[in-house]
């Protein structure tokens, strides 16, 4: 069989190695379908001889696969079972195993490590191989739940073997609890696991410290509410204190555990908080130094340690099955076993875009694609080479194949449902007519009162869909950065932020603002919010959440389509993915804890949106000082007049300007900027149409007719 071996410093090779056999009654043989390269494997890669590794030593301790053979004393595991292996061997019976500390088992051994820590006969077994002999299989292996045993779920399960369990161990040891603040030092796989685990445990402020923009973006997708790239402890402390209301973190996860990271941990932790050390820098002679003076005076606890085997597998599998946890995004690359040496180099060099590499490669990926009915993509990968192959493979690996399979089975090519183009349209939404009499006005009053009451109670969250680019506006960048206001150049983001601020001031409620971005525009959007001081809003009251994407599929076959040989036809999952994005980011749990009962959603390119919410319904409401109800907008021609040329006009707010007629001191004030005017080709007086944020198409501002009479905008004098 083929297996990865250590040959010397920076030299690992896949070679032919002996097939494993059952050597002891408790052994099992597992065919590996997916294995991981761990950060600790890089210590071997960089200095293996110092740890006692001889040339030819087998490597790897993270693997999952299928049982091919079992010894006569193996209980609870059978041939054909899909299993996850603990990264270490343990008996399950000794004092330490019974107390949940399998890492101190009297028969403990570590896969893929030096012979001095292998106590089960024969050659040291490494998980980065086609086959592995697993001693004490009944207590070392863990069957996958049937719902998660498919090849399409492997990417979500492999991280549980070590890095996710390690992050969870640190959080659990430190007592992480709902509502707390957590700082994670390091943006490698263990750090990302700490971020993702903190969200699953209910932390509301999760801060990730790192120096790689791509990994910090992944941290945000996995639940971080703030990322910090500074290396200066004073700057780090200032940012953490600002994000935590001046208190610091209840829990600090140090995934590096060197002198510098420990100093940062002390800068971030609050009095009575806990630092969990999970890194291995001390193995390389970089021993962290606890600030015992600070520890004593501020009652700081220090915990952490080696992951205790498969102790957390049942809990973590339950979270994955429920959808509360999915660590797959931390696996940035999947390559073949024969390419393992390249994977080590990529991780050791910290190449851009590389976080953690999985081995199983196109064999494992092919199995997942075939299981999901997308085998044509595996064949497409075979036809590509070099960078084109890597680009397509990265996109394919990012797909939620299980979700796509369920959608295809339910909506495409099924006689019970018809193809996508034949799906019956939904019933039309109910229409709320404009007030026509006292009864309607009373209805609107009750709705307004209910909505305003919710706002005052802090029971409303505003969710802005802002994943689009400004391409159709002739603008190169996120649509929210488009300077839509003709007089002030105000951007859509600034405009919406001003509305949020005004509602908070008016009603006194919290009104948290969630901005949903897309993978394409998340980075520039975050940078804009940072550069503009969150547009005057408190940073902790604004949360950016990345929405997912879904591929286009063939309406007949359900096969995923490509728009180029090396590129899938992908689109943001839009309104349909809104709730899943909020759930995956932990935002829904956060809302629940904060008493949010109503979510108001609006789109970034609709600056005229404004509502007062009541439970179960959204009600349009006009609050423009110069607006008044009009008859229903019967048609665009009746409202706008005959076809003609368009020009831009603005209904200014009191903070941006006023309309002044030439030679007159008269003024009129409306609300936020936006929209369009037109002049008739038949010589009629041009009329500007106001689209104040709270004015509906059938309401207009009297100011809107004045430009035709010689009115012009002038700056407002404070």
XYZ file of C-alpha atoms in Angstrom:
718
model
C 0.000 0.000 0.000
C 0.996 3.663 -0.165
C 1.847 5.659 2.958
C 3.534 8.939 3.874
C 6.947 8.650 5.552
C 9.419 10.999 7.205
C 12.834 11.030 5.523
C 14.509 14.023 7.112
C 14.084 17.737 7.755
C 11.620 19.171 5.204
C 11.568 15.806 3.444
C 8.418 13.653 3.514
C 7.554 11.125 0.814
C 4.741 8.780 -0.139
C 6.212 5.309 -0.546
C 5.187 1.688 -0.744
C 4.913 0.398 2.833
C 3.770 -2.998 4.175
C 0.029 -3.590 4.385
C -1.088 -3.751 8.023
C -2.472 -6.969 9.472
C -4.350 -7.933 12.626
C -1.596 -8.419 15.208
C -3.577 -8.362 18.452
C -7.145 -9.523 19.246
C -8.338 -5.953 19.770
C -7.014 -4.626 16.446
C -9.018 -3.383 13.475
C -7.894 -2.458 9.967
C -9.340 0.792 8.589
C -9.194 1.893 4.975
C -8.630 5.643 5.132
C -10.947 7.786 3.029
C -9.794 11.157 4.363
C -6.811 12.175 6.498
C -5.616 15.536 7.743
C -2.246 17.282 8.011
C -2.069 18.762 11.499
C -0.081 21.766 12.634
C 1.807 19.437 14.985
C 2.850 17.364 11.941
C 4.783 20.433 10.834
C 6.952 20.152 13.943
C 8.002 16.739 12.624
C 8.495 18.187 9.154
C 10.723 20.948 10.555
C 12.597 19.034 13.270
C 11.570 15.387 13.273
C 15.000 13.993 14.090
C 15.057 15.981 17.338
C 11.841 14.196 18.353
C 13.252 10.747 17.626
C 11.924 10.196 14.115
C 14.040 7.935 11.933
C 13.860 7.914 8.131
C 10.903 5.792 7.054
C 8.718 6.693 10.066
C 5.009 6.724 9.230
C 3.094 9.975 9.751
C -0.413 11.220 10.473
C -2.857 11.004 13.377
C -6.079 12.453 11.900
C -8.119 10.041 9.790
C -11.566 8.647 9.090
C -12.524 5.679 6.972
C -14.196 2.287 6.637
C -13.454 -0.821 8.712
C -12.044 -3.656 6.579
C -11.176 -6.230 9.267
C -11.529 -6.689 13.021
C -9.852 -8.925 15.622
C -11.830 -11.448 17.669
C -12.004 -9.250 20.781
C -13.232 -6.078 19.095
C -16.641 -5.014 20.418
C -18.963 -2.356 19.036
C -17.178 -2.099 15.679
C -17.898 -4.273 12.629
C -16.541 -4.704 9.135
C -18.081 -2.106 6.835
C -18.643 0.468 9.572
C -17.829 4.068 8.720
C -15.657 5.300 11.595
C -13.741 8.227 13.004
C -10.549 7.410 14.833
C -9.301 9.161 17.913
C -5.892 10.662 17.185
C -4.525 8.505 20.006
C -5.021 4.961 21.254
C -6.667 4.461 24.666
C -8.026 1.479 26.581
C -11.272 3.005 27.847
C -10.988 1.102 31.138
C -8.254 2.614 33.303
C -8.808 5.295 35.963
C -7.907 8.123 33.615
C -10.119 6.881 30.786
C -13.062 6.514 33.167
C -12.483 10.107 34.318
C -12.572 11.391 30.740
C -8.812 11.946 30.473
C -7.877 9.412 27.802
C -4.729 11.396 26.990
C -3.307 10.006 30.278
C -4.406 6.401 29.611
C -1.959 3.787 30.863
C -1.939 2.309 27.324
C -1.873 5.639 25.494
C -0.150 5.821 22.124
C -0.206 8.456 19.407
C -0.640 7.604 15.746
C 2.103 8.862 13.454
C 4.547 9.820 16.209
C 7.947 8.620 17.330
C 8.409 4.973 18.412
C 8.916 6.003 22.026
C 5.200 6.818 22.333
C 3.954 3.673 20.587
C 3.103 0.801 22.929
C 1.145 -1.637 20.781
C 3.661 -3.714 18.889
C 4.656 -3.706 15.279
C 5.473 -0.579 13.325
C 4.111 2.787 14.365
C 0.874 3.305 12.451
C 0.322 6.538 10.517
C -3.057 7.822 9.413
C -1.708 9.409 6.220
C -1.819 6.044 4.483
C -4.237 3.907 2.547
C -4.701 1.483 5.477
C -4.128 1.738 9.231
C -3.978 -0.856 11.986
C -5.923 0.495 14.952
C -5.083 -1.112 18.321
C -7.772 -1.270 21.023
C -10.255 -0.535 18.248
C -13.356 -0.774 20.420
C -12.268 2.211 22.524
C -10.263 4.089 19.869
C -12.710 4.097 16.944
C -16.120 5.763 16.975
C -18.887 4.843 14.503
C -20.275 7.710 12.452
C -24.001 8.351 12.884
C -25.846 7.035 9.848
C -27.030 10.537 8.952
C -23.402 11.691 8.743
C -21.759 8.594 7.299
C -22.015 9.580 3.645
C -18.934 10.569 1.698
C -20.407 14.048 1.246
C -20.103 14.732 5.009
C -16.455 13.764 5.448
C -15.216 17.341 5.314
C -17.408 18.194 8.300
C -16.246 15.186 10.322
C -12.486 15.048 9.781
C -11.809 18.205 11.868
C -13.612 16.607 14.823
C -10.866 13.994 15.123
C -8.315 16.460 16.510
C -8.469 20.215 15.899
C -12.175 20.689 16.673
C -11.903 18.419 19.700
C -8.840 20.381 20.811
C -10.608 23.717 20.517
C -13.639 22.305 22.330
C -11.376 20.926 25.062
C -9.909 24.381 25.683
C -13.322 26.045 25.781
C -14.759 23.361 28.057
C -11.772 23.407 30.411
C -12.030 27.198 30.617
C -15.751 27.082 31.398
C -16.929 28.948 28.294
C -20.635 29.705 28.642
C -23.452 31.487 26.779
C -23.277 35.263 26.817
C -19.536 35.436 27.406
C -16.690 37.088 25.523
C -14.002 34.830 24.039
C -10.653 35.804 22.513
C -8.860 33.280 20.300
C -5.164 33.832 19.655
C -4.036 32.330 16.360
C -5.799 31.857 13.021
C -4.652 28.316 12.283
C -6.956 25.316 12.377
C -7.039 25.045 16.194
C -7.691 28.770 16.474
C -10.521 28.550 13.945
C -11.897 25.591 15.902
C -11.835 27.758 19.028
C -13.809 30.463 17.209
C -16.368 28.014 15.832
C -16.701 26.222 19.148
C -17.157 29.493 21.035
C -20.105 30.332 18.809
C -21.624 26.894 19.389
C -21.246 27.399 23.143
C -23.176 30.676 22.929
C -20.433 33.295 23.243
C -21.733 36.659 22.027
C -18.408 38.406 21.441
C -15.790 36.283 19.690
C -12.499 37.945 18.784
C -9.859 36.256 16.649
C -6.246 37.459 16.586
C -4.195 36.552 13.523
C -2.090 37.840 10.669
C -3.573 36.197 7.563
C -6.462 38.005 5.876
C -7.822 34.839 4.263
C -7.865 32.924 7.548
C -9.425 35.843 9.401
C -12.172 35.879 6.764
C -12.738 32.184 7.511
C -12.814 33.026 11.226
C -15.576 35.512 10.542
C -17.530 32.929 8.575
C -17.149 30.514 11.498
C -18.464 32.987 14.054
C -15.918 35.704 14.913
C -17.546 39.063 15.650
C -14.209 40.901 15.435
C -10.818 40.087 13.930
C -7.568 41.826 14.885
C -4.397 41.648 12.806
C -2.202 43.858 14.977
C 0.912 42.454 16.657
C 1.027 45.234 19.253
C -0.357 44.129 22.626
C -1.466 47.649 23.524
C -3.453 47.946 20.291
C -4.854 44.458 20.801
C -5.925 45.262 24.342
C -7.561 48.520 23.274
C -9.576 46.777 20.544
C -10.624 43.929 22.843
C -11.682 46.309 25.595
C -13.723 48.380 23.156
C -15.461 45.272 21.835
C -16.201 43.897 25.311
C -17.428 47.076 26.960
C -14.146 47.648 28.790
C -14.192 44.281 30.570
C -11.944 41.953 28.592
C -12.546 38.301 27.735
C -13.974 35.671 30.046
C -11.995 33.053 28.125
C -8.800 33.335 26.068
C -7.894 30.385 23.821
C -4.158 30.460 23.106
C -3.714 28.141 20.135
C -0.002 29.008 19.871
C 1.196 28.915 23.493
C 4.499 30.706 23.036
C 5.971 33.704 24.894
C 4.340 36.293 22.634
C 0.919 34.698 22.570
C 0.848 34.320 26.353
C 1.623 38.028 26.747
C -1.295 38.809 24.429
C -3.519 36.468 26.442
C -2.791 38.376 29.651
C -3.568 41.640 27.813
C -6.995 40.334 26.741
C -8.284 38.357 29.726
C -10.598 39.964 32.278
C -10.219 39.665 36.066
C -11.318 36.185 37.082
C -11.008 34.960 33.487
C -9.288 31.864 32.154
C -6.493 31.297 29.642
C -6.541 27.907 27.895
C -3.184 26.895 26.354
C -3.638 24.530 23.413
C -0.570 25.186 21.258
C 2.741 23.375 20.975
C 5.294 26.156 20.563
C 6.884 24.911 23.772
C 7.777 21.702 21.875
C 10.032 23.898 19.762
C 11.718 25.503 22.761
C 9.456 28.570 22.812
C 8.168 28.169 26.337
C 5.342 30.554 27.331
C 5.830 32.541 30.500
C 2.816 32.992 32.736
C 2.683 36.460 34.267
C 2.288 35.180 37.813
C 2.064 38.716 39.183
C -0.948 39.389 36.945
C -2.333 35.914 37.626
C -2.259 36.480 41.367
C -3.620 40.021 41.494
C -6.412 39.472 38.974
C -7.247 35.834 39.816
C -6.449 34.523 36.351
C -6.800 30.765 35.801
C -4.599 28.862 33.347
C -5.771 25.553 31.856
C -5.681 23.593 28.579
C -3.617 20.611 27.552
C -3.617 17.649 25.209
C -6.946 16.635 23.689
C -8.396 13.672 25.677
C -8.987 11.260 22.813
C -12.541 10.866 21.565
C -14.145 12.259 24.733
C -16.034 14.980 22.856
C -17.003 12.970 19.756
C -20.649 12.292 20.770
C -21.282 15.936 21.693
C -19.608 17.336 18.586
C -21.319 14.860 16.257
C -24.657 15.868 17.734
C -23.896 19.520 17.025
C -22.883 18.741 13.443
C -26.012 16.664 12.906
C -28.210 19.479 14.257
C -26.492 22.058 12.053
C -25.107 24.045 14.984
C -21.548 23.149 14.003
C -19.825 22.656 10.667
C -16.033 22.950 10.744
C -15.596 22.046 7.059
C -14.504 25.601 6.045
C -11.256 25.235 7.993
C -10.180 22.546 5.491
C -8.943 24.820 2.741
C -7.468 22.175 0.423
C -8.059 18.523 -0.393
C -5.366 16.747 -2.391
C -4.452 13.179 -3.225
C -2.295 11.097 -0.920
C 0.446 11.100 -3.556
C 0.494 14.907 -3.336
C 0.962 14.883 0.462
C 4.498 16.335 0.310
C 3.064 19.362 -1.511
C 0.462 19.708 1.228
C 3.163 19.802 3.904
C 5.051 22.467 1.978
C 1.952 24.572 1.499
C 1.142 24.503 5.204
C 4.753 25.006 6.334
C 5.109 28.028 4.018
C 1.733 29.372 5.167
C 0.850 29.958 1.548
C -1.966 32.362 0.911
C -5.341 30.678 1.089
C -3.979 27.592 2.872
C -5.219 26.781 6.370
C -5.438 23.015 6.662
C -4.901 20.333 4.028
C -6.855 17.086 3.803
C -5.552 13.977 2.061
C -7.904 11.611 0.324
C -7.728 13.715 -2.526
C -9.583 13.192 -5.708
C -10.354 9.639 -4.616
C -12.281 10.903 -1.572
C -13.706 13.824 -3.513
C -14.746 11.529 -6.348
C -16.618 9.305 -3.882
C -18.435 12.303 -2.419
C -19.371 13.615 -5.853
C -20.608 10.231 -7.053
C -22.653 9.819 -3.860
C -24.248 13.221 -4.455
C -25.071 12.483 -8.100
C -22.428 14.903 -9.381
C -19.859 12.478 -10.782
C -19.523 14.580 -13.932
C -17.547 17.109 -11.882
C -15.013 14.428 -10.927
C -14.562 13.692 -14.615
C -14.237 17.409 -15.324
C -11.399 17.582 -12.799
C -9.668 14.726 -14.609
C -9.722 16.770 -17.798
C -8.048 19.827 -16.235
C -4.464 20.449 -15.198
C -2.492 22.829 -13.003
C -4.117 26.004 -11.763
C -7.370 25.417 -13.630
C -7.793 22.088 -11.858
C -7.042 23.625 -8.472
C -9.552 26.446 -9.019
C -12.369 24.098 -9.907
C -11.508 21.684 -7.119
C -11.543 24.502 -4.533
C -15.038 25.514 -5.650
C -16.288 21.932 -5.656
C -14.898 21.286 -2.166
C -16.767 24.331 -0.848
C -20.138 22.929 -1.949
C -22.580 21.514 0.566
C -23.174 18.388 -1.469
C -25.681 17.018 1.012
C -27.878 20.120 0.725
C -27.581 20.152 -3.059
C -28.575 16.493 -3.229
C -31.652 17.152 -1.107
C -32.644 20.156 -3.232
C -32.125 18.287 -6.474
C -34.074 15.264 -5.229
C -36.927 17.497 -4.127
C -37.139 19.949 -6.998
C -35.519 18.671 -10.170
C -36.578 15.953 -12.545
C -39.050 14.321 -10.113
C -42.483 13.363 -11.384
C -44.034 14.557 -8.137
C -42.477 17.979 -8.392
C -41.681 18.562 -12.049
C -38.570 20.272 -13.277
C -37.595 23.589 -11.775
C -39.307 25.613 -14.482
C -42.647 23.936 -13.732
C -42.783 24.562 -9.993
C -46.106 26.140 -9.126
C -45.718 29.796 -8.169
C -46.464 30.703 -4.554
C -49.710 32.362 -3.647
C -49.453 36.136 -4.049
C -48.657 38.111 -0.930
C -51.543 39.855 0.764
C -51.882 43.526 -0.074
C -52.431 46.097 2.626
C -54.421 48.923 1.085
C -53.769 52.562 1.883
C -56.236 54.015 4.386
C -59.633 54.700 2.837
C -61.536 55.559 5.964
C -61.567 55.590 9.770
C -61.449 51.792 10.017
C -58.314 51.561 7.883
C -56.699 54.427 9.766
C -57.407 52.662 13.062
C -55.863 49.479 11.647
C -52.720 51.397 10.700
C -52.587 53.098 14.069
C -52.709 49.767 15.896
C -49.986 48.370 13.644
C -47.805 51.441 14.201
C -48.294 51.274 17.949
C -47.399 47.574 18.019
C -44.289 48.124 15.939
C -43.144 51.144 17.905
C -43.655 49.219 21.122
C -41.399 46.438 19.820
C -38.745 48.986 18.873
C -38.853 50.577 22.322
C -38.570 47.163 23.964
C -35.548 46.263 21.836
C -37.408 43.386 20.211
C -36.432 44.137 16.594
C -33.284 43.363 14.587
C -32.572 44.983 11.221
C -31.083 42.680 8.583
C -29.655 44.256 5.438
C -29.011 42.086 2.386
C -25.851 43.580 0.923
C -24.162 40.771 -0.978
C -24.380 42.379 -4.394
C -21.744 44.134 -6.433
C -22.408 47.478 -8.095
C -21.747 46.188 -11.608
C -25.142 47.141 -13.030
C -24.714 50.595 -11.551
C -21.414 51.014 -13.363
C -19.653 50.794 -10.008
C -16.722 48.509 -9.228
C -17.235 47.431 -5.635
C -19.886 46.363 -3.121
C -23.225 47.874 -3.970
C -23.483 49.382 -0.487
C -20.505 51.619 -1.266
C -22.226 53.162 -4.278
C -22.440 56.965 -3.775
C -26.093 57.229 -4.717
C -26.826 60.716 -3.307
C -26.262 63.240 -6.133
C -25.558 66.222 -3.863
C -23.599 64.731 -0.996
C -22.082 61.595 -2.514
C -23.464 59.663 0.438
C -23.174 55.894 0.071
C -25.984 53.426 0.533
C -24.311 52.001 3.642
C -24.021 55.467 5.177
C -27.647 56.163 4.358
C -28.913 52.972 5.971
C -26.686 53.525 9.011
C -28.195 56.987 9.457
C -31.666 55.468 9.440
C -30.632 52.891 12.044
C -29.160 55.645 14.217
C -32.307 57.741 13.880
C -34.551 54.841 14.905
C -32.358 54.077 17.895
C -32.477 57.696 18.984
C -36.211 57.928 18.454
C -37.266 54.741 20.224
C -34.382 54.085 22.598
C -34.212 50.374 21.734
C -31.085 48.461 20.799
C -32.014 47.669 17.162
C -28.936 45.572 16.291
C -27.947 45.761 12.634
C -26.917 42.636 10.743
C -25.341 43.210 7.331
C -25.315 40.142 5.074
C -22.406 40.116 2.628
C -21.306 37.614 -0.010
C -17.973 35.813 -0.404
C -17.194 38.178 -3.273
C -17.669 41.441 -1.371
C -17.197 40.562 2.290
C -13.596 41.785 2.541
C -14.151 45.220 0.980
C -17.363 45.653 2.973
C -15.632 44.958 6.286
C -12.803 47.285 5.353
C -15.288 50.050 4.544
C -17.083 49.684 7.867
C -13.766 49.804 9.707
C -12.476 52.809 7.746
C -15.718 54.715 8.299
C -15.972 53.934 12.025
C -19.044 51.786 11.348
C -20.750 54.906 9.995
C -21.177 56.380 13.439
C -22.672 53.265 15.055
C -21.159 51.355 17.949
C -19.080 48.495 16.463
C -20.635 45.913 18.765
C -24.093 46.835 17.462
C -23.170 46.013 13.839
C -22.586 42.404 12.779
C -21.413 41.382 9.316
C -22.456 37.889 8.227
C -21.334 36.119 5.050
C -24.073 34.501 3.026
C -23.422 31.323 1.117
C -23.652 30.520 -2.564
C -25.495 27.851 -4.511
C -24.697 26.498 -7.951
C -26.973 26.473 -10.952
C -28.104 22.976 -11.944
C -29.459 21.460 -15.115
C -33.270 21.482 -14.939
C -33.528 17.971 -16.300
C -30.618 16.053 -14.810
C -29.880 18.100 -11.703
C -26.189 18.202 -12.604
C -24.264 21.241 -11.389
C -23.373 23.579 -14.235
C -20.140 25.407 -15.029
C -19.853 28.785 -16.703
C -16.200 28.091 -17.583
C -14.109 24.905 -17.600
C -12.572 25.825 -14.237
C -15.492 27.681 -12.675
C -18.907 26.650 -11.376
C -21.977 28.717 -12.170
C -22.472 30.112 -8.655
C -24.838 32.733 -7.268
C -25.400 34.123 -3.752
C -28.181 32.173 -2.065
C -30.057 35.442 -1.506
C -33.288 35.672 0.459
C -33.604 31.899 0.515
C -30.272 31.607 2.323
C -30.880 34.457 4.745
C -31.999 32.390 7.719
C -29.405 29.674 7.143
C -26.662 32.319 7.067
C -27.942 33.876 10.282
C -28.172 30.451 11.889
C -24.731 29.306 10.732
C -23.103 32.494 12.021
C -24.775 32.194 15.422
C -26.775 35.366 14.831
C -30.157 33.705 15.423
C -28.985 32.359 18.773
C -27.637 35.799 19.609
C -30.973 37.399 18.727
C -32.823 34.893 20.860
C -30.640 35.630 23.872
C -31.183 39.364 23.406
C -34.964 39.035 23.234
C -35.343 39.757 19.520
C -38.803 38.681 18.358
C -39.046 40.361 14.964
C -36.554 40.569 12.095
C -36.937 43.342 9.545
C -35.122 42.590 6.283
C -34.343 45.104 3.581
C -32.064 45.359 0.561
C -29.039 47.578 0.244
C -30.169 49.074 -3.056
C -33.557 50.160 -1.701
C -32.788 53.379 0.173
C -36.503 54.151 0.386
C -37.204 51.199 2.682
C -38.361 52.039 6.169
C -40.864 50.311 8.374
C -42.445 50.109 11.743
C -42.798 46.433 12.554
C -45.531 44.526 14.285
C -45.324 40.811 15.118
C -45.852 38.755 12.016
C -46.254 41.667 9.607
C -44.330 44.583 8.176
C -46.252 47.804 7.665
C -45.233 50.643 5.362
C -45.196 53.947 7.121
C -44.612 57.477 5.870
C -42.801 59.868 8.150
C -41.700 62.489 5.648
C -42.571 65.887 7.043
C -43.839 67.020 3.643
C -45.592 63.821 2.583
C -49.310 63.166 2.572
C -51.447 60.243 1.412
C -52.407 60.208 -2.262
C -54.597 57.964 -4.314
C -53.223 54.558 -5.292
C -50.587 54.610 -8.030
C -52.705 53.391 -10.927
C -49.958 53.141 -13.522
C -46.487 54.406 -14.190
C -47.785 56.563 -17.030
C -50.433 58.201 -14.840
C -47.901 58.861 -12.117
C -44.888 59.890 -14.163
C -46.411 61.372 -17.291
C -45.495 60.569 -20.868
C -42.089 59.077 -21.796
C -39.243 61.551 -21.665
C -35.671 62.065 -20.563
C -34.548 61.316 -16.987
C -32.599 63.637 -14.719
C -31.630 63.314 -11.061
C -33.169 65.166 -8.161
C -33.077 64.868 -4.384
C -35.400 65.360 -1.479
C -32.846 66.429 1.147
C -32.936 65.785 4.863
C -32.539 68.510 7.419
C -28.972 67.365 7.914
C -27.998 67.570 4.255
C -29.611 70.644 2.766
C -32.840 72.417 1.960
C -34.689 73.546 -1.103
C -34.556 77.274 -1.714
C -36.425 79.084 -4.435
C -34.325 81.604 -6.345
C -34.733 85.011 -4.751
C -36.803 83.654 -1.906
C -36.148 82.630 1.677
C -38.843 79.971 1.662
C -37.675 76.467 2.433
C -39.109 73.006 2.499
C -37.606 69.995 4.134
C -38.073 66.330 3.466
C -36.210 63.169 4.389
C -33.327 61.130 3.015
C -31.889 61.637 -0.431
C -32.771 59.489 -3.362
C -34.417 59.181 -6.509
C -35.348 60.460 -9.915
C -37.174 63.167 -11.803
C -38.137 63.372 -15.405
C -38.970 66.085 -17.851
C -41.738 65.497 -20.344
C -40.869 65.351 -24.030
C -44.144 67.159 -24.671
C -43.028 70.375 -23.025
C -44.814 69.871 -19.715
C -43.234 71.238 -16.562
C -40.696 68.769 -15.184
C -41.689 67.188 -11.895
C -39.339 65.537 -9.390
C -40.699 62.496 -7.612
C -39.702 62.132 -3.972
C -38.700 58.678 -2.739
C -38.118 59.529 0.891
C -37.139 56.431 2.876
C -40.627 56.188 4.324
C -42.609 57.333 1.318
C -44.377 54.680 -0.735
C -45.026 54.962 -4.491
C -48.479 56.349 -3.731
C -47.225 59.037 -1.363
C -45.155 61.992 -2.463
C -43.567 65.018 -0.941
C -44.930 68.416 -1.890
C -41.360 69.572 -2.164
C -41.005 67.385 -5.237
C -42.865 69.813 -7.500
C -40.830 72.858 -6.608
C -37.750 72.294 -8.702
C -39.816 72.990 -11.794
C -40.733 76.362 -10.263
C -37.147 77.524 -9.905
C -36.175 75.862 -6.617
C -32.610 74.703 -6.197
C -30.724 72.914 -3.427
C -28.436 74.972 -1.212
C -26.366 73.892 1.798
C -28.193 74.104 5.072
C -26.903 76.596 7.595
C -26.538 74.929 11.009
